Tab-separated table of C-alpha atoms in Angstrom:
chain	number	residue	atom	x	y	z
K	1	MET	CA	21.397	-3.265	-7.724
K	2	GLY	CA	23.683	-1.610	-5.193
K	3	LYS	CA	25.684	-0.078	-8.030
K	4	ARG	CA	22.491	1.064	-9.737
K	5	ARG	CA	21.294	2.744	-6.532
K	6	ILE	CA	24.599	4.612	-6.230
K	7	ARG	CA	24.053	5.896	-9.779
K	8	ASN	CA	20.473	6.845	-8.851
K	9	LEU	CA	21.596	8.790	-5.778
K	10	ARG	CA	24.279	10.581	-7.778
K	11	ALA	CA	21.680	11.522	-10.415
K	12	LEU	CA	19.594	13.040	-7.608
K	13	GLY	CA	22.546	15.103	-6.388
K	14	TYR	CA	23.572	13.015	-3.363
K	15	ASP	CA	27.308	12.475	-2.862
K	16	ASP	CA	27.612	11.482	0.791
K	17	ILE	CA	27.175	7.764	0.166
K	18	THR	CA	28.761	4.905	2.102
K	19	GLY	CA	28.752	1.326	0.857
K	20	PHE	CA	28.710	-1.895	2.836
K	21	ASP	CA	29.360	-5.371	1.466
K	22	LEU	CA	30.720	-8.543	3.019
K	23	ARG	CA	32.864	-9.211	-0.063
K	24	ALA	CA	36.113	-7.251	-0.270
K	25	GLU	CA	36.216	-7.283	-4.091
K	26	ARG	CA	32.791	-5.636	-4.265
K	27	ARG	CA	33.816	-2.924	-1.827
K	28	GLU	CA	36.965	-2.278	-3.875
K	29	GLU	CA	34.921	-2.162	-7.086
K	30	ALA	CA	32.517	0.412	-5.624
K	31	GLU	CA	35.358	2.529	-4.303
K	32	GLY	CA	37.137	2.464	-7.667
K	33	ASP	CA	34.104	2.953	-9.921
K	34	PHE	CA	32.172	5.474	-7.851
K	35	GLY	CA	34.713	7.051	-5.501
K	36	ILE	CA	32.592	6.280	-2.434
K	37	CYS	CA	33.721	5.190	1.008
K	38	THR	CA	32.950	1.648	2.122
K	39	VAL	CA	32.826	-0.035	5.517
K	40	THR	CA	33.314	-3.611	6.668
K	41	ASP	CA	30.620	-3.575	9.365
K	42	LEU	CA	27.561	-1.535	10.258
K	43	HIS	CA	28.496	-0.215	13.698
K	44	THR	CA	28.412	3.299	12.163
K	45	ILE	CA	24.787	3.042	10.987
K	46	ASP	CA	23.758	5.646	13.574
K	47	GLU	CA	25.618	8.239	11.481
K	48	PHE	CA	23.474	7.690	8.391
K	49	ASP	CA	20.176	9.348	7.452
K	50	ALA	CA	18.714	6.399	5.566
K	51	VAL	CA	19.523	2.879	4.382
K	52	VAL	CA	19.165	1.306	0.931
K	53	ILE	CA	19.098	-2.496	1.129
K	54	SER	CA	20.295	-4.053	-2.127
K	55	THR	CA	21.349	-7.500	-0.938
K	56	SER	CA	19.999	-10.739	-2.381
K	57	PRO	CA	16.411	-11.369	-1.185
K	58	ALA	CA	17.325	-14.067	1.339
K	59	HIS	CA	19.192	-11.475	3.423
K	60	HIS	CA	16.713	-8.591	3.319
K	61	THR	CA	15.068	-9.147	6.679
K	62	ALA	CA	18.233	-8.946	8.774
K	63	TYR	CA	19.015	-5.502	7.405
K	64	ILE	CA	15.409	-4.307	7.630
K	65	GLN	CA	15.415	-5.325	11.286
K	66	LEU	CA	18.662	-3.435	11.894
K	67	ALA	CA	17.281	-0.298	10.238
K	68	ILE	CA	14.109	-0.474	12.354
K	69	GLU	CA	16.106	-0.988	15.546
K	70	LYS	CA	18.194	2.093	14.737
K	71	GLY	CA	15.167	4.142	13.671
K	72	LYS	CA	16.483	4.609	10.119
K	73	PRO	CA	14.103	4.783	7.150
K	74	CYS	CA	15.018	2.071	4.668
K	75	PHE	CA	14.361	1.251	1.048
K	76	VAL	CA	14.533	-2.456	0.199
K	77	GLU	CA	14.823	-4.078	-3.200
K	78	LEU	CA	12.241	-6.528	-4.492
K	79	SER	CA	11.503	-9.173	-1.866
K	80	LEU	CA	10.779	-12.806	-2.718
K	81	LEU	CA	10.376	-14.383	0.730
K	82	VAL	CA	7.697	-13.620	3.315
K	83	GLN	CA	9.917	-14.968	6.156
K	84	ASN	CA	9.398	-12.662	9.163
K	85	LEU	CA	8.220	-9.651	7.144
K	86	PRO	CA	4.842	-9.541	8.992
K	87	ASP	CA	6.651	-9.135	12.337
K	88	LEU	CA	8.910	-6.454	10.857
K	89	ASP	CA	5.868	-4.676	9.421
K	90	ARG	CA	4.196	-4.549	12.835
K	91	THR	CA	7.403	-3.367	14.533
K	92	SER	CA	8.102	-0.670	11.953
K	93	ARG	CA	4.563	0.671	12.281
K	94	ALA	CA	4.745	0.658	16.087
K	95	LYS	CA	8.048	2.554	16.020
K	96	GLY	CA	7.047	4.844	13.150
K	97	VAL	CA	9.989	3.789	10.960
K	98	LEU	CA	9.496	3.923	7.190
K	99	VAL	CA	10.138	0.679	5.295
K	100	ALA	CA	9.725	1.285	1.559
K	101	PRO	CA	9.612	-1.875	-0.602
K	102	SER	CA	10.669	-1.565	-4.230
K	103	CYS	CA	7.884	-1.292	-6.821
K	104	THR	CA	9.920	-0.050	-9.781
K	105	PHE	CA	7.429	-0.549	-12.591
K	106	ARG	CA	4.841	1.605	-10.851
K	107	PHE	CA	7.183	4.403	-11.939
K	108	HIS	CA	7.288	3.256	-15.559
K	109	PRO	CA	5.592	5.815	-17.856
K	110	SER	CA	3.642	3.207	-19.843
K	111	VAL	CA	2.353	1.486	-16.704
K	112	ARG	CA	1.192	4.823	-15.323
K	113	LEU	CA	-0.505	5.607	-18.645
K	114	ILE	CA	-2.252	2.209	-18.700
K	115	LYS	CA	-3.507	2.769	-15.152
K	116	ARG	CA	-4.894	6.208	-16.101
K	117	LEU	CA	-6.661	4.834	-19.172
K	118	VAL	CA	-8.135	1.890	-17.254
K	119	GLU	CA	-9.314	4.022	-14.349
K	120	SER	CA	-10.697	6.836	-16.528
K	121	GLY	CA	-13.877	4.847	-17.160
K	122	ASP	CA	-13.926	6.172	-20.737
K	123	TYR	CA	-13.775	2.693	-22.262
K	124	GLY	CA	-15.739	0.620	-19.772
K	125	ARG	CA	-14.344	-2.067	-17.504
K	126	VAL	CA	-11.491	-4.469	-18.178
K	127	THR	CA	-12.736	-7.765	-19.622
K	128	SER	CA	-9.589	-9.802	-20.346
K	129	PHE	CA	-5.831	-9.663	-20.836
K	130	THR	CA	-2.789	-11.680	-21.823
K	131	TYR	CA	0.694	-10.687	-20.699
K	132	HIS	CA	4.051	-12.315	-21.437
K	133	SER	CA	7.169	-11.380	-19.497
K	134	GLY	CA	10.192	-13.393	-20.493
K	135	GLN	CA	13.973	-13.167	-20.223
K	136	TYR	CA	16.959	-15.522	-20.529
K	137	LEU	CA	18.372	-16.290	-17.105
K	138	PRO	CA	22.097	-16.433	-18.035
K	139	ASP	CA	21.789	-12.913	-19.491
K	140	TRP	CA	20.919	-11.399	-16.100
K	141	HIS	CA	24.432	-11.490	-14.650
K	142	PRO	CA	26.725	-12.549	-17.506
K	143	TRP	CA	29.764	-11.828	-15.328
K	144	GLU	CA	29.002	-14.700	-12.925
K	145	ASN	CA	27.813	-18.292	-12.972
K	146	ILE	CA	24.040	-18.506	-12.470
K	147	ARG	CA	24.620	-21.173	-9.795
K	148	ASP	CA	26.277	-18.473	-7.668
K	149	PHE	CA	23.309	-16.131	-8.118
K	150	PHE	CA	20.083	-16.204	-6.073
K	151	VAL	CA	17.885	-16.685	-9.164
K	152	SER	CA	19.106	-20.294	-9.480
K	153	LYS	CA	17.705	-21.236	-6.040
K	154	LYS	CA	14.171	-22.645	-5.704
K	155	GLU	CA	13.046	-20.206	-3.011
K	156	THR	CA	14.318	-17.155	-4.959
K	157	SER	CA	14.168	-18.397	-8.542
K	158	GLY	CA	14.219	-16.276	-11.667
K	159	CYS	CA	10.552	-16.968	-12.442
K	160	LYS	CA	9.607	-16.015	-8.898
K	161	GLU	CA	11.525	-12.751	-9.358
K	162	ILE	CA	9.649	-12.031	-12.585
K	163	LEU	CA	6.281	-12.866	-10.997
K	164	SER	CA	6.994	-10.515	-8.106
K	165	PHE	CA	8.220	-7.746	-10.384
K	166	GLU	CA	5.186	-7.956	-12.666
K	167	LEU	CA	2.527	-8.530	-10.010
K	168	HIS	CA	3.687	-5.428	-8.144
K	169	TRP	CA	2.469	-3.319	-11.078
K	170	MET	CA	-0.377	-5.536	-12.313
K	171	THR	CA	-2.127	-5.427	-8.927
K	172	TYR	CA	-1.576	-1.639	-9.004
K	173	VAL	CA	-3.634	-1.486	-12.221
K	174	LEU	CA	-6.095	-4.368	-11.768
K	175	GLY	CA	-6.280	-4.985	-8.025
K	176	MET	CA	-5.709	-8.346	-6.328
K	177	PRO	CA	-7.022	-11.462	-8.095
K	178	ARG	CA	-9.896	-13.385	-6.527
K	179	ASN	CA	-9.042	-16.789	-7.996
K	180	LEU	CA	-6.084	-18.324	-9.800
K	181	ILE	CA	-4.635	-21.507	-11.188
K	182	ALA	CA	-1.153	-22.088	-12.569
K	183	LEU	CA	0.954	-24.447	-14.654
K	184	SER	CA	4.719	-24.528	-14.143
K	185	GLY	CA	7.606	-26.518	-15.502
K	186	ARG	CA	11.151	-26.689	-16.735
K	187	ALA	CA	11.615	-26.003	-20.430
K	188	ALA	CA	15.369	-25.407	-20.728
K	189	THR	CA	18.387	-27.540	-19.923
K	190	LEU	CA	20.411	-25.148	-17.765
K	191	ASP	CA	21.167	-27.842	-15.175
K	192	ILE	CA	19.640	-25.917	-12.284
K	193	ASP	CA	16.786	-27.177	-10.115
K	194	ILE	CA	14.141	-24.509	-10.739
K	195	ASP	CA	11.024	-24.126	-12.854
K	196	ASP	CA	11.775	-21.748	-15.709
K	197	ALA	CA	8.246	-21.196	-17.060
K	198	VAL	CA	4.909	-20.532	-15.354
K	199	ALA	CA	1.474	-19.676	-16.735
K	200	VAL	CA	-1.008	-18.151	-14.297
K	201	SER	CA	-4.710	-17.737	-15.055
K	202	MET	CA	-6.305	-15.147	-12.782
K	203	GLU	CA	-9.769	-13.761	-12.139
K	204	PHE	CA	-9.926	-10.114	-11.064
K	205	ASP	CA	-12.735	-7.735	-10.216
K	206	ARG	CA	-11.520	-6.183	-13.469
K	207	GLY	CA	-11.565	-9.132	-15.848
K	208	ILE	CA	-9.901	-12.478	-16.424
K	209	GLY	CA	-6.386	-12.852	-17.725
K	210	VAL	CA	-3.228	-14.881	-18.141
K	211	LEU	CA	0.278	-13.971	-17.026
K	212	PHE	CA	3.047	-16.043	-18.610
K	213	ALA	CA	6.525	-15.653	-17.089
K	214	ASP	CA	9.660	-17.469	-18.180
K	215	THR	CA	13.446	-17.361	-17.979
K	216	VAL	CA	14.026	-19.064	-21.319
K	217	SER	CA	13.177	-16.188	-23.712
K	218	ARG	CA	16.314	-15.566	-25.729
K	219	PHE	CA	15.141	-11.994	-26.353
K	220	ALA	CA	13.804	-10.037	-23.362
K	221	THR	CA	10.057	-9.627	-23.830
K	222	ARG	CA	7.177	-7.758	-22.245
K	223	SER	CA	3.980	-7.801	-24.266
K	224	LEU	CA	0.467	-6.925	-23.058
K	225	ILE	CA	-2.935	-7.100	-24.741
K	226	LEU	CA	-5.648	-5.751	-22.443
K	227	ASN	CA	-9.285	-5.633	-23.513
K	228	LEU	CA	-11.862	-3.206	-22.193
K	229	GLU	CA	-15.546	-3.096	-23.076
K	230	ARG	CA	-14.971	-0.430	-25.731
K	231	ALA	CA	-11.243	-0.512	-26.359
K	232	GLN	CA	-8.109	-2.585	-26.583
K	233	LEU	CA	-4.738	-1.606	-25.120
K	234	ARG	CA	-1.473	-2.997	-26.439
K	235	TRP	CA	1.863	-2.402	-24.768
K	236	ASP	CA	5.070	-3.472	-26.455
K	237	TRP	CA	8.058	-2.970	-24.159
K	238	GLU	CA	10.522	-3.314	-27.028
K	239	GLN	CA	8.813	-0.630	-29.111
K	240	LYS	CA	8.351	1.648	-26.055
K	241	LEU	CA	4.785	2.249	-27.122
K	242	VAL	CA	1.228	1.898	-25.834
K	243	ARG	CA	-1.479	1.715	-28.511
K	244	LEU	CA	-5.192	2.203	-27.851
K	245	TYR	CA	-7.920	0.994	-30.190
K	246	ASP	CA	-11.160	2.940	-29.613
K	247	ALA	CA	-14.059	0.685	-30.652
K	248	ASP	CA	-16.429	3.656	-30.981
K	249	THR	CA	-14.247	5.622	-33.418
K	250	LYS	CA	-12.530	2.556	-34.945
K	251	GLN	CA	-9.229	4.422	-34.573
K	252	TRP	CA	-5.828	3.553	-33.084
K	253	THR	CA	-3.935	6.101	-30.991
K	254	GLY	CA	-0.254	5.684	-30.175
K	255	TYR	CA	1.354	6.857	-26.922
K	256	PRO	CA	5.164	6.720	-27.270
K	257	GLU	CA	7.128	6.634	-24.047
K	258	PRO	CA	9.222	9.696	-23.200
K	259	GLU	CA	12.890	9.317	-23.984
K	260	GLY	CA	14.819	7.442	-21.346
K	261	HIS	CA	18.384	6.277	-20.821
K	262	ALA	CA	19.399	2.664	-20.243
K	263	HIS	CA	22.752	2.112	-18.561
K	264	SER	CA	25.466	0.507	-20.656
K	265	GLY	CA	25.056	-3.267	-20.885
K	266	TYR	CA	21.333	-3.259	-20.027
K	267	ASN	CA	18.308	-3.836	-22.241
K	268	ALA	CA	17.128	-0.600	-23.852
K	269	GLY	CA	13.773	-0.943	-22.064
K	270	ILE	CA	15.366	-0.883	-18.604
K	271	VAL	CA	15.583	2.887	-18.335
K	272	GLU	CA	17.262	4.453	-15.342
K	273	GLN	CA	14.546	7.087	-14.929
K	274	MET	CA	12.041	4.725	-13.282
K	275	TYR	CA	14.667	3.614	-10.737
K	276	ILE	CA	15.652	7.228	-10.084
K	277	GLY	CA	12.006	8.221	-9.639
K	278	GLU	CA	11.458	5.368	-7.207
K	279	LEU	CA	14.435	6.343	-5.055
K	280	GLN	CA	13.493	10.022	-5.183
K	281	THR	CA	10.026	9.138	-3.875
K	282	PHE	CA	11.620	7.155	-1.036
K	283	ILE	CA	13.831	10.098	-0.082
K	284	GLU	CA	10.847	12.474	-0.123
K	285	ALA	CA	8.936	10.036	2.080
K	286	ALA	CA	11.894	9.763	4.486
K	287	GLU	CA	12.687	13.472	4.655
K	288	ARG	CA	9.264	15.088	4.318
K	289	GLY	CA	6.793	12.425	5.322
K	290	ARG	CA	5.317	12.132	1.854
K	291	PRO	CA	3.576	8.842	1.015
K	292	PHE	CA	5.432	5.976	-0.637
K	293	PRO	CA	3.199	4.069	-3.087
K	294	LEU	CA	3.759	0.636	-1.540
K	295	SER	CA	3.794	-0.472	2.093
K	296	LEU	CA	5.456	-3.527	3.574
K	297	SER	CA	2.012	-5.015	4.207
K	298	ASP	CA	1.199	-4.510	0.502
K	299	THR	CA	4.280	-6.402	-0.614
K	300	ILE	CA	3.514	-9.183	1.905
K	301	ARG	CA	0.111	-9.632	0.226
K	302	ILE	CA	1.801	-9.940	-3.178
K	303	LEU	CA	4.327	-12.474	-1.845
K	304	GLU	CA	1.452	-14.457	-0.328
K	305	LEU	CA	-0.186	-14.351	-3.760
K	306	ILE	CA	2.982	-15.839	-5.283
K	307	GLU	CA	2.942	-18.544	-2.606
K	308	ALA	CA	-0.659	-19.298	-3.634
K	309	ILE	CA	0.482	-19.546	-7.272
K	310	GLU	CA	3.138	-22.068	-6.252
K	311	GLU	CA	0.684	-24.052	-4.126
K	312	ASN	CA	-1.956	-24.100	-6.883
K	313	SER	CA	0.453	-24.909	-9.711
K	314	TYR	CA	0.257	-28.070	-11.782
K	315	ALA	CA	3.796	-29.226	-12.563
K	316	THR	CA	4.836	-30.429	-16.009
K	317	LYS	CA	7.717	-32.684	-16.939
K	318	SER	CA	11.022	-31.113	-17.888
K	319	ALA	CA	12.424	-31.104	-21.397
K	320	GLY	CA	15.027	-33.581	-20.225
K	321	GLY	CA	12.645	-36.174	-18.738
K	322	LYS	CA	11.516	-36.794	-15.173
K	323	ARG	CA	11.424	-34.018	-12.575
């Protein structure tokens, strides 16, 4: 993600970028690939205008705290642990320091279209939905062993990452659920101690639905069917298309996504534009005081929702026997 954010900043016209990483090989890689300067400690943070925190989730809070102490607006990648985020939220508000949590898919053109169609009122209220988000965990970082990667740890597992990623946009469209129940288990034999599939049934003010997330899908999948009183929405991530069935006219209308560019080696659906738009919004919030669409308190509520999913989950047996 740090490399992606350098690309994002370059796309926005920013060249004065300094990188920090504890690992020498990563600093050398960034210097060679991007021509940026790197540092081995953060004693120079006072010289910077803003901070982008792209560490693994378990280390977010230390860098957020440093940014707040130094009065530097910071953007932080998707968080998976509540930890001391509530204390940091209170401190950042008291000091007037911007902390902008990542909410990438709120910048996705199809998600924004779905939100507009749902909130237009033209087709009545949402009644039900099913949504599947699945990927294959070893495909995430093929250059390293998944045991060396935070997604193989229970507290920051791949399924938890997917739940956080998806719920950040689903709550944007549907609001927070009132009730939920979940079923989780281990379907694959990757020899890591995490659940790799979870099904969550949720009741919203806007309908009832099921979110199924897994890290065993051999082809990356995002597929939504959302029913309204007088319409049905279908979003197929692979086809880059939202389709709307109007029950009054008995007609389908297609809404293709605008052309986007996926970086080499990434799934075609992971377009750089939504990441660039997210970082541009952060910079505008930091420089001009414009609003950022998600607050730290908002992301805490979503992480607490994921904790509730874990606490209210019925566990299944693994494919290999006892858990």
